[in-house]
XYZ file of C-alpha atoms in Angstrom:
600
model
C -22.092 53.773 112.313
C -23.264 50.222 113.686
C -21.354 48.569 115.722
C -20.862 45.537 112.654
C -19.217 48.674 110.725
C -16.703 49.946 113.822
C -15.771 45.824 113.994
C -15.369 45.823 110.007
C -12.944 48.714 110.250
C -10.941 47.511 113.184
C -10.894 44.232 111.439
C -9.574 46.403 108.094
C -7.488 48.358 110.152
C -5.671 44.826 111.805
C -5.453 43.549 108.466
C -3.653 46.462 106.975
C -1.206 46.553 109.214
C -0.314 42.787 109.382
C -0.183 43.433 105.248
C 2.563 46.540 105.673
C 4.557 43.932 107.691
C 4.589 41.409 105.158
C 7.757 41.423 102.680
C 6.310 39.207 99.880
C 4.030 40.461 97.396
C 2.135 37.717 96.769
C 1.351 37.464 100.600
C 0.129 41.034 100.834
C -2.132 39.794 98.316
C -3.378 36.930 99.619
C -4.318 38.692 102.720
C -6.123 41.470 100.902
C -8.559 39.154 98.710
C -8.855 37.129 102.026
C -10.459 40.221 103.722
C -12.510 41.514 101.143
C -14.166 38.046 101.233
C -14.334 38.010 105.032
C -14.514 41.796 106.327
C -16.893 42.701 103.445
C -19.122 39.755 103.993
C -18.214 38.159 99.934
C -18.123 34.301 99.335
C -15.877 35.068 96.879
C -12.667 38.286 95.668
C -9.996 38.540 93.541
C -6.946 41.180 92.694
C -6.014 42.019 89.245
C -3.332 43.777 88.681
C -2.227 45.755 85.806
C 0.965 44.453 83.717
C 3.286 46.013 82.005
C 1.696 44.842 78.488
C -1.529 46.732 79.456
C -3.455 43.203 80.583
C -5.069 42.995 84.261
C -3.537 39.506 85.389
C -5.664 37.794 88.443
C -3.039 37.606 90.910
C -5.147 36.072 94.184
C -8.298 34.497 94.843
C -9.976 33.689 98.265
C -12.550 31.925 98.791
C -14.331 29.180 96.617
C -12.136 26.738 95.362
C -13.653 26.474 92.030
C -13.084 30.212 91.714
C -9.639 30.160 92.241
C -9.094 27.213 89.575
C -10.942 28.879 87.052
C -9.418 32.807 87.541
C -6.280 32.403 88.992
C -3.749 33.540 86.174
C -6.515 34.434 83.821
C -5.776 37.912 81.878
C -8.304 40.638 80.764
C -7.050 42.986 77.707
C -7.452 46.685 79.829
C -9.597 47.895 76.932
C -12.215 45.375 77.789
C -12.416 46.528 81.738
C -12.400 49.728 80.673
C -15.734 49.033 78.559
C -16.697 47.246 81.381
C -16.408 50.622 83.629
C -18.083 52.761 80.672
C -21.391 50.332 81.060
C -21.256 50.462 84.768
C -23.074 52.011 87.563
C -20.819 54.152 89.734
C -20.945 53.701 93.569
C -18.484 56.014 94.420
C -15.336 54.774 93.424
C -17.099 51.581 93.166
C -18.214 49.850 89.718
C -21.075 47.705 89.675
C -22.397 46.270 86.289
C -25.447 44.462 86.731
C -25.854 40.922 85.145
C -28.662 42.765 82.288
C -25.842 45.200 81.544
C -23.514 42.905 80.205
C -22.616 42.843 76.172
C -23.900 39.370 74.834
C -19.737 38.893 73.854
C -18.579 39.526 77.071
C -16.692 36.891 79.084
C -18.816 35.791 82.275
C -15.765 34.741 83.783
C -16.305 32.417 86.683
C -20.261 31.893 87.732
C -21.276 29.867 90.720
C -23.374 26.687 90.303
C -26.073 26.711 92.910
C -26.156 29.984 94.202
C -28.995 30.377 96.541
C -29.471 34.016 96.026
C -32.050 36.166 97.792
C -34.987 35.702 94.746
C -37.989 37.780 94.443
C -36.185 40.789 96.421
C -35.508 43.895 93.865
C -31.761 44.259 95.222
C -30.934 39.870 95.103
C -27.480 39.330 93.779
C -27.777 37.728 90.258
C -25.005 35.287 89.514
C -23.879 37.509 86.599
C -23.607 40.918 88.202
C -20.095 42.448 88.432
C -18.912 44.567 91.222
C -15.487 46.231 90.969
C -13.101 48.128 93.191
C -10.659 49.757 91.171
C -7.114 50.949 93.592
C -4.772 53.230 92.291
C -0.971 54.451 93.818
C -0.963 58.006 95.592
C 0.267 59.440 92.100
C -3.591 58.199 91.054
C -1.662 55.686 88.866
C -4.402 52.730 88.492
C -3.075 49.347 89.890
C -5.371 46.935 89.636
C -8.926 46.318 90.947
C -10.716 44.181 93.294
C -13.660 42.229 91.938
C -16.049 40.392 94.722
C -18.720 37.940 94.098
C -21.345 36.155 95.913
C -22.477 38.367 99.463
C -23.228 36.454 102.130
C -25.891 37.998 102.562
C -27.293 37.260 99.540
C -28.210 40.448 98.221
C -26.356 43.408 96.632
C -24.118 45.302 99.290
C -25.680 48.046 101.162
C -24.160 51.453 101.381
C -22.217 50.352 105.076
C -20.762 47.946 102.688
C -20.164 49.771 99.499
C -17.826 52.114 101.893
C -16.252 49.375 103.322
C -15.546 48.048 100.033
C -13.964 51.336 99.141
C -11.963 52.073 102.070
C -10.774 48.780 101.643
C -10.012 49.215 97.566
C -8.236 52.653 98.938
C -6.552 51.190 101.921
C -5.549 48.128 99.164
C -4.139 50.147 96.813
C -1.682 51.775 99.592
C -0.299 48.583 100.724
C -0.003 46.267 97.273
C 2.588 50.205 96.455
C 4.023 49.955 99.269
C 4.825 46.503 98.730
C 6.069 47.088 95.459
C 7.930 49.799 96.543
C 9.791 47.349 99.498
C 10.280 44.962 96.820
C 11.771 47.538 93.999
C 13.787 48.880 96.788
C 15.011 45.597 97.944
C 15.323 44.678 94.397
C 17.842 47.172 93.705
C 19.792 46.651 96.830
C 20.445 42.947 95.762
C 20.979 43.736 91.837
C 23.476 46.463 92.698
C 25.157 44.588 95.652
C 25.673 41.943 92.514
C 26.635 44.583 90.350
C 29.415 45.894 92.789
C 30.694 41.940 93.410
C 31.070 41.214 89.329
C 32.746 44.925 89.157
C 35.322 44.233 91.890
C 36.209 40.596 90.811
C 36.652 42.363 87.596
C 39.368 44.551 88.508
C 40.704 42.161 90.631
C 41.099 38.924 88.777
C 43.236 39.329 85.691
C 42.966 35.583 84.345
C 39.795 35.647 82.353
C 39.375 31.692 83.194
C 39.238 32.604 86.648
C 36.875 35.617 86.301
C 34.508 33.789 84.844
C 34.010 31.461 87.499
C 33.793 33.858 90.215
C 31.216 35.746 88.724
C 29.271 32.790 88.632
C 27.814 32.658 91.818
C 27.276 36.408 92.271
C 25.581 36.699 89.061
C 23.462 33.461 89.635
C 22.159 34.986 93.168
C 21.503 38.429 92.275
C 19.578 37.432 89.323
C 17.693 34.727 91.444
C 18.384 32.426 88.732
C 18.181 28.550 88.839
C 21.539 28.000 86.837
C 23.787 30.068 85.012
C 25.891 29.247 81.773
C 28.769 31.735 81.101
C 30.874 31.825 77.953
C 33.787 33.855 76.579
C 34.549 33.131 72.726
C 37.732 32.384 71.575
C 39.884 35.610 69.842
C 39.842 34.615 65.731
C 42.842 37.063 65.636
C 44.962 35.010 68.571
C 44.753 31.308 68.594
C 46.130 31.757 72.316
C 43.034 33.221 73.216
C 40.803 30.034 74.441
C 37.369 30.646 75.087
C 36.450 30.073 79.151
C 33.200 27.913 79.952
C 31.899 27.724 83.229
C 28.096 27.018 85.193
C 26.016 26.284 88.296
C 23.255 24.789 88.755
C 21.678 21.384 87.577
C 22.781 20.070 84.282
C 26.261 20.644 82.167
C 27.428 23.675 80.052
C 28.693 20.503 77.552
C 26.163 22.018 75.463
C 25.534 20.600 71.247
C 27.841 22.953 68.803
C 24.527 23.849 67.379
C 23.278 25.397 70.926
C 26.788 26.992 71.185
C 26.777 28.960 67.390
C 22.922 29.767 67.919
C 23.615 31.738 71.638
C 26.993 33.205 69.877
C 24.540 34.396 67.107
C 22.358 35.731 69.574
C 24.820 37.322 71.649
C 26.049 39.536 69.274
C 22.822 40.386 67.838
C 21.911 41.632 71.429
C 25.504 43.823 72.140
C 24.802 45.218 68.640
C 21.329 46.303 69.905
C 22.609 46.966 73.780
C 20.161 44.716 74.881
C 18.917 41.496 77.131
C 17.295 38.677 75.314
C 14.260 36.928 77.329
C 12.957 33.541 76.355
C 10.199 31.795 77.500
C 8.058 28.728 75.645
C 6.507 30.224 72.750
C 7.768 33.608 73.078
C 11.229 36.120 73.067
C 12.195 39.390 73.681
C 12.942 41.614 71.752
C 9.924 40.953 69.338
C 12.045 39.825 65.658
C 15.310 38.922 67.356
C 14.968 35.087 67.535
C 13.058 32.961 65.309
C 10.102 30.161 67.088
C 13.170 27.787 65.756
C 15.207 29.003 68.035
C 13.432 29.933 71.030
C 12.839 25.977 70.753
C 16.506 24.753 70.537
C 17.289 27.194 73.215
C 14.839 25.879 76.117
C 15.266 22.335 74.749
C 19.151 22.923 76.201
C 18.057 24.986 79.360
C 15.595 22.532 80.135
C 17.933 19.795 81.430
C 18.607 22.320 84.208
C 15.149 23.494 85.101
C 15.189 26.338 82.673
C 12.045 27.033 81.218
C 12.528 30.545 80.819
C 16.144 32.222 79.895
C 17.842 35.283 79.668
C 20.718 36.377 77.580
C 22.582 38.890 78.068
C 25.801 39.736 76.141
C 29.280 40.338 77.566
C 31.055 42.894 75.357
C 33.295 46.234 75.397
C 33.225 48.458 72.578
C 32.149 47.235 69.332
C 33.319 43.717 70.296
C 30.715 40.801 71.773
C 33.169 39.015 74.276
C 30.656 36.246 75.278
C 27.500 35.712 77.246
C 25.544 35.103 80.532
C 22.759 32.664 80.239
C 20.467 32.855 83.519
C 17.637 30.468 83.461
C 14.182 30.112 85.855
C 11.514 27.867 85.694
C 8.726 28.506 84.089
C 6.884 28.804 87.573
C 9.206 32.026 88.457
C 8.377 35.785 87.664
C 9.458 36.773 84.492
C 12.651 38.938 84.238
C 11.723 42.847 85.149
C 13.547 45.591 83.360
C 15.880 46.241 86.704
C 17.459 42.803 86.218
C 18.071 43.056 82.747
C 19.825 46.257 83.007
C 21.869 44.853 85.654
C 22.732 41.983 83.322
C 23.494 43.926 80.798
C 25.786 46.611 83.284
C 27.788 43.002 84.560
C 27.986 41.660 81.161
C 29.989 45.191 80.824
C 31.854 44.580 83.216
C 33.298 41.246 82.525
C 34.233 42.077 79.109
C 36.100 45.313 80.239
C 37.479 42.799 82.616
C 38.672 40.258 79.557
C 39.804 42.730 76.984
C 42.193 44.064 80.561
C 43.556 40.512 80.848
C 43.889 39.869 77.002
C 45.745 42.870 76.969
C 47.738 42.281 80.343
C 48.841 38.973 77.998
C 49.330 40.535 74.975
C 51.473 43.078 76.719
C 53.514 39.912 78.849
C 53.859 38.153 75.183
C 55.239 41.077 73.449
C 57.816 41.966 76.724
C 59.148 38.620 76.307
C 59.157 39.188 72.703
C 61.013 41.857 72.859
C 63.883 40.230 75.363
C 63.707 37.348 73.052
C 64.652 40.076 70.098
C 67.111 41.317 72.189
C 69.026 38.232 73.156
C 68.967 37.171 69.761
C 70.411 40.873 68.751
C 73.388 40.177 70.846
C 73.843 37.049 69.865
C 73.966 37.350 66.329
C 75.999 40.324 66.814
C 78.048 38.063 68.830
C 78.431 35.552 66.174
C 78.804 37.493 63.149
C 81.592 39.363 65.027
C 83.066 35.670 65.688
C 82.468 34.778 61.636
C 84.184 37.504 60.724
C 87.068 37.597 63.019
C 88.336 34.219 61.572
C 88.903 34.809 58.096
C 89.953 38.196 58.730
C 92.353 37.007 61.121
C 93.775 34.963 58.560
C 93.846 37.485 55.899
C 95.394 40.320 58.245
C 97.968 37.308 59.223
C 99.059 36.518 56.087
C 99.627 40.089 54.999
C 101.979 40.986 57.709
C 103.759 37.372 56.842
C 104.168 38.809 53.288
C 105.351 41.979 54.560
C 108.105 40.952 57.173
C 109.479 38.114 55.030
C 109.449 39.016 51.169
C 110.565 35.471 50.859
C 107.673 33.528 51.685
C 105.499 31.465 49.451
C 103.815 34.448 48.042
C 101.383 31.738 46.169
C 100.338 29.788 49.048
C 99.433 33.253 51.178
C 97.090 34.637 48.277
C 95.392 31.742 48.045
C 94.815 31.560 52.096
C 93.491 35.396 51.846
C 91.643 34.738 48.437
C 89.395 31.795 50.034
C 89.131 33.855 53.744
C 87.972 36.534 51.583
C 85.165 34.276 49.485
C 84.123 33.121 52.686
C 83.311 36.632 53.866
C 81.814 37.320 50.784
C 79.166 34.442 51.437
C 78.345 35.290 54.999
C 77.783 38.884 53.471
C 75.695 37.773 50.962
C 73.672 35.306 53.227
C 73.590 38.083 55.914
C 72.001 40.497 53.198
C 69.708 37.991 51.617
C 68.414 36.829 55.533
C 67.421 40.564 56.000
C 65.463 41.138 52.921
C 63.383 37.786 53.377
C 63.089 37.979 56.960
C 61.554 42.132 56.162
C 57.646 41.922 57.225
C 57.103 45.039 55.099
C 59.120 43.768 51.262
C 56.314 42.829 49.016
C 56.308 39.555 47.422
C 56.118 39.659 43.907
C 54.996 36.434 42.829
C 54.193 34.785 39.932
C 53.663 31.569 38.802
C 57.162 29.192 39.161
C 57.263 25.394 38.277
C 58.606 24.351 40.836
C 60.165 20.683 39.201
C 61.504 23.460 36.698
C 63.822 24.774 39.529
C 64.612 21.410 40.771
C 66.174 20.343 37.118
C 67.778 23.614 36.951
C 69.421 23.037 40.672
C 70.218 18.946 39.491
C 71.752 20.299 36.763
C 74.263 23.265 38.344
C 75.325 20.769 41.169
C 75.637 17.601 38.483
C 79.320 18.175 37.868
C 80.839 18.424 40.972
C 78.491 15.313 42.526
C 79.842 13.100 39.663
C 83.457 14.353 41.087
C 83.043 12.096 44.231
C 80.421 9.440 42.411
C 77.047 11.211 43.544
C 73.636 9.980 42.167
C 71.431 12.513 41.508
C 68.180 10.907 41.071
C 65.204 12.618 39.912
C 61.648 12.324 39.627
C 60.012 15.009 38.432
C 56.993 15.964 36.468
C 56.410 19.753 35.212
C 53.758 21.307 34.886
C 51.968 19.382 38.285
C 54.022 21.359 40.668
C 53.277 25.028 40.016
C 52.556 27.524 42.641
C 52.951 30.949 43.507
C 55.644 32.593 44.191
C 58.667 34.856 43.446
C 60.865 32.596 40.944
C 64.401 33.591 42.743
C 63.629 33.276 46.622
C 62.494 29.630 45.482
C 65.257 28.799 43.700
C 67.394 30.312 46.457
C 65.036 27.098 48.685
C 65.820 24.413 45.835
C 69.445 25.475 45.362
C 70.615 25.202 49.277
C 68.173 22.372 49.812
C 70.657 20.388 47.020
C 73.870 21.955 47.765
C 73.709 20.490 51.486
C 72.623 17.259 50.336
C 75.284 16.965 47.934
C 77.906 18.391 50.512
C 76.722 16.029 53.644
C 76.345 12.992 51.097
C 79.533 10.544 51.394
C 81.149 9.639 48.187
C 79.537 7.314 45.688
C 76.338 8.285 47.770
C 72.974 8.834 46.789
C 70.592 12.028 46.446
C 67.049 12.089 45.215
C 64.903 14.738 44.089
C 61.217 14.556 44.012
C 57.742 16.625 43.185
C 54.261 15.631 43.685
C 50.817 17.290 43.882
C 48.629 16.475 46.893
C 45.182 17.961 46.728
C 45.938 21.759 46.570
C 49.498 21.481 47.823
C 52.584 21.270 45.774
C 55.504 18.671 47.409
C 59.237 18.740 47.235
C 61.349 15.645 49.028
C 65.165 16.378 49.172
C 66.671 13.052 50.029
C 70.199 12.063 51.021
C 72.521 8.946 51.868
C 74.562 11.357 54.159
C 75.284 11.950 57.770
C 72.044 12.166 59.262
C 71.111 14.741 61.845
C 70.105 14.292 65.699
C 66.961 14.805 67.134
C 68.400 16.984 69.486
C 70.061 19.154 66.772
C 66.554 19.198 64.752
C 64.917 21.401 67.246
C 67.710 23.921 66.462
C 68.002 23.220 62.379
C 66.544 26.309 61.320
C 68.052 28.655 64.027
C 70.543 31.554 62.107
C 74.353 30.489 62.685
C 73.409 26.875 64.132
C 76.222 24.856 63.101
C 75.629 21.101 63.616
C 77.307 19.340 66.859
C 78.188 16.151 64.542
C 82.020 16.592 64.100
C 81.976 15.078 60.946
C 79.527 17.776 59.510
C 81.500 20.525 61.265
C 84.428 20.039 58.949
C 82.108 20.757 55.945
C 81.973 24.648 55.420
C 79.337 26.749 55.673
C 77.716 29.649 57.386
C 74.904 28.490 59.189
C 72.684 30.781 57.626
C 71.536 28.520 54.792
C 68.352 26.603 56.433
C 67.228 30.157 57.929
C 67.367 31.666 55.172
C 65.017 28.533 53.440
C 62.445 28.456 56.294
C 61.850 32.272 55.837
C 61.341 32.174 52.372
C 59.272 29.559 52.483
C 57.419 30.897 55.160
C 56.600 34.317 53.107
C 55.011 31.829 50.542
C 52.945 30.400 52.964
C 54.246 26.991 53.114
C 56.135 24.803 55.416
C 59.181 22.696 55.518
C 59.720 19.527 57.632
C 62.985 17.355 58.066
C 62.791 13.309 58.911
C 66.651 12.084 59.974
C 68.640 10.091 62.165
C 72.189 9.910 62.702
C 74.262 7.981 59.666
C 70.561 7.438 58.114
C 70.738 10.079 55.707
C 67.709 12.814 55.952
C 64.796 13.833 54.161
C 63.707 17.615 53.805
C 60.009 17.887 52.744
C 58.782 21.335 51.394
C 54.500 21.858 51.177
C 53.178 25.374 49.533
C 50.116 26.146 47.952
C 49.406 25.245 44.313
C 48.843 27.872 41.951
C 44.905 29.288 41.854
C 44.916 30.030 38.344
């Protein structure tokens, strides 16, 4: 060998090694096209390497200038090079395809103006010729290729050369693997030190709120993302379920409510399929899964923050989609690799495992103090229907020994002591009985369709008499036929009735009550009106509370079991509706019912 060929392989030797050193791809690259062109004696090289859609990308260029504007980026369908190497002369592992070789539809790719080849020599270097390096890994899995252009010398390359070229191609193909390899490797340190962060703060944090905004940072970094949106949707089941917003980056996650549907959309559509959407101008990934609409109105909202390319990938457990992760690049950026998207997609797991935990940590501290509610209100109802009961019993137990140790008492006056104790229990009995069958989750409701200004005669007219007794006004206005709805005729008479026996019993004499029905929309209204006491605000809050007796002496001395409003709001409650009360002390008060409107 000459001694130009022992200073070419030292010179391939140094740059090898300074190329295992390097830790970016893209500057093992760099060096490699810079010493074909300089070790090899070319004006011009360029790596291609092979990408996962089957195209050979140009990757580097050294060299002329104009050659690297006009290949760098540039993509070759594999088919094509592969006619390319059918046509060709083979120089070992070498391809050379002379410039009469080439099919008249073939792409001449870059060609240098002015090239002073070698003319009139048989071997000169035509402008058009092709020679070709092809590198592989050490499975023999092709890579890429080098392609050189323009020897300095003017001529095709010699044999001293050609081996050159080929050692170099061999020595290429080692290092641009073994860079790949550094990089996968490094790749997967970083995605599953990510992976481990998300996985801990998962278990850890138990607020979803706050989960979501730790994993921000170790998501954005591990995915080597420019900004991150994260959303968790709202439960439709639990209106105390909030969905949790949070991002980094440039821009806002104050995103349009058309962005917000469109990614929930999407979402799903990807936990259903178990997959990572990837976005980028004019195309998505899967192929189908978003329309060229809505790639569009997604980048248009990543943009603000330097997104020009996205991925989306849905947070979930079981069959449920629990939110997103939007990670956006610019456009400049690699596109996502499969290793990132599965680590997405393993995070997104674990944030929803970690938000169905904390729902369920919440559920479960809801229904504890549920249950202690239930429990206190066990013991004190038992508590006061022990006390309701011990008073007229008392009395009735009192007046029987009277009538027993003194035969000459006022038989008359004692009966008539028991006979009214004993009505008395009979109506806390009765409401007690009727409060458990319309407070039972599991009776049906059989409905049908009740006038409701129907019942409200029907109640004027059972509590007429004893109003005009102390001068009462029953006012009505009423018109049937507007104010049907459904619902079970005797539970909403058992609402109409108490609603007008307590305005009738607070009412003063000579007072005033009014009755009135109305239709608004597709709601059905009743107003209960009085001239009576008038209730406090602070004995509103407690209105419809079983046993709540007002704290208004004057209304204590009426009777009554406290059960009478409960029992109302329930019922009225199974039909769907509400009830509302508007009073102030010695104001009177107003009682307004709502339910639906019949269907029908």
């Amino acid at each position: 060998m000459t001694s130009t060929g022992v200073q070419a392989l030292r010179g391939l030797s140094e740059l090898m090694n300074r190329a295992s050193g390097q830790e970016s791809l893209q500057d093992v690259l760099d060096l490699i096209v810079e010493g074909a062109a300089d070790v090899v004696g070319f004006r011009v090289a360029a790596v291609s390497l092979l990408q996962p859609d089957g195209d050979l990308e140009v990757v580097a260029v050294a060299g002329d200038p104009g050659a690297r504007r006009e290949l760098m980026g540039r993509r070759t369908p594999r088919g094509l090079v592969e006619a390319e190497f059918d046509i060709a002369e083979q120089w070992g592992t070498l391809r050379f395809v002379p410039a009469n070789r080439l099919p008249q539809t073939s792409d001449p790719g870059w060609v240098a103006e002015g090239w002073d080849a070698a003319t009139g020599e048989p071997d000169s270097w035509d402008p058009q010729d092709t020679l070709l390096a092809p590198f592989y890994d050490v499975a023999g899995k092709w890579l890429g290729m080098i392609s050189v252009d323009l020897p300095l010398s003017g001529k095709r390359p010699d044999e001293m050369q050609q081996g050159l070229l080929e050692v170099f191609a061999n020595q290429a193909g080692i290092a641009i693997n073994g860079a790949r390899q550094r990089l996968a490797l490094a790749e997967q340190i970083r995605l599953a030190a990510a992976v481990h962060t998300v996985s801990r703060i998962s278990q850890e944090v138990l607020d979803p709120a706050r989960a979501v905004e730790a994993v921000v940072e170790p998501v954005l970094e591990g995915l080597k993302g420019s900004a991150i949106w994260v959303r968790t949707f709202g439960h439709e089941n639990d209106p105390a379920v909030d969905s949790v917003v949070a991002h980094s980056g440039q821009g806002t996650a104050t995103a349009p409510a058309e962005v917000v549907e469109l990614v929930r959309r999407v979402a799903q559509r990807c936990w259903r399929q178990r997959t990572a959407a990837m976005v980028r101008s004019g195309a998505s990934y899967p192929e189908g899964l978003l329309t060229d609409q809505e790639v569009g109105i997604m980048l248009g909202f990543t943009a603000s923050f330097s997104g020009g390319a996205v991925m989306l990938a849905p947070i979930g457990a079981a069959s449920e989609c629990l939110g997103h992760l939007a990670i956006a690049r610019s456009a400049q950026e690699p596109e996502w690799s499969d290793a990132e998207a599965a680590a997405a997609l393993e995070m997104g797991r674990d944030i929803g495992r970690a938000i169905v935990n904390a729902r369920l940590l919440k559920l479960e501290r809801r229904l504890v103090d549920q249950f202690r509610q239930s429990d206190r209100a066990k013991t004190s109802l038992f508590a006061t229907v022990a006390h309701e009961l011990k008073n007229p019993l008392t009395s009735i137990v009192g007046h029987l020994e009277l009538l027993r140790d003194d035969p000459q008492t006022d038989s008359d006056w004692s009966l008539g002591v028991m006979e009214r104790n004993t009505r008395r229990l009979q109506s806390l009995v009765d409401d007690l009985l009727t409060l458990a069958k319309v407070s039972d989750p599991d009776r049906p409701l059989v409905s049908g369709q009740v006038d409701l200004a129907r019942l409200t005669q029907d109640a004027i007219d059972m509590f007429l008499p004893g109003a005009d007794q102390r001068g009462i006004q029953l006012t009505s206005d009423l018109v049937e036929g507007l104010a049907v709805v459904d619902g079970n005729a005797d539970e909403l008479a058992r609402v109409v009735d108490n609603l007008v026996s307590n305005a009738v019993k607070f009412s003063p004499d000579n007072g005033v009550v009014q009755l009135r029905t109305r239709r608004d929309a597709d709601t059905v209204v009743l107003l209960c009106s009085d001239s009576g006491l008038g209730i406090s605000k602070e004995d509103q809050g407690s209105l419809f509370t079983e046993f709540f007796r007002s704290t208004n002496p004057a209304a204590l001395e009426v009777p009554g079991t406290g059960l009478g409003l409960s029992i109302v709001a329930r019922i009225i409650a199974r039909h769907g509706g509400t009830i509302s009360v508007e009073s102030e002390l010695g104001s009177g008060t107003t009682f307004e019912v709502a339910l639906p409107a019949t269907t029908a």
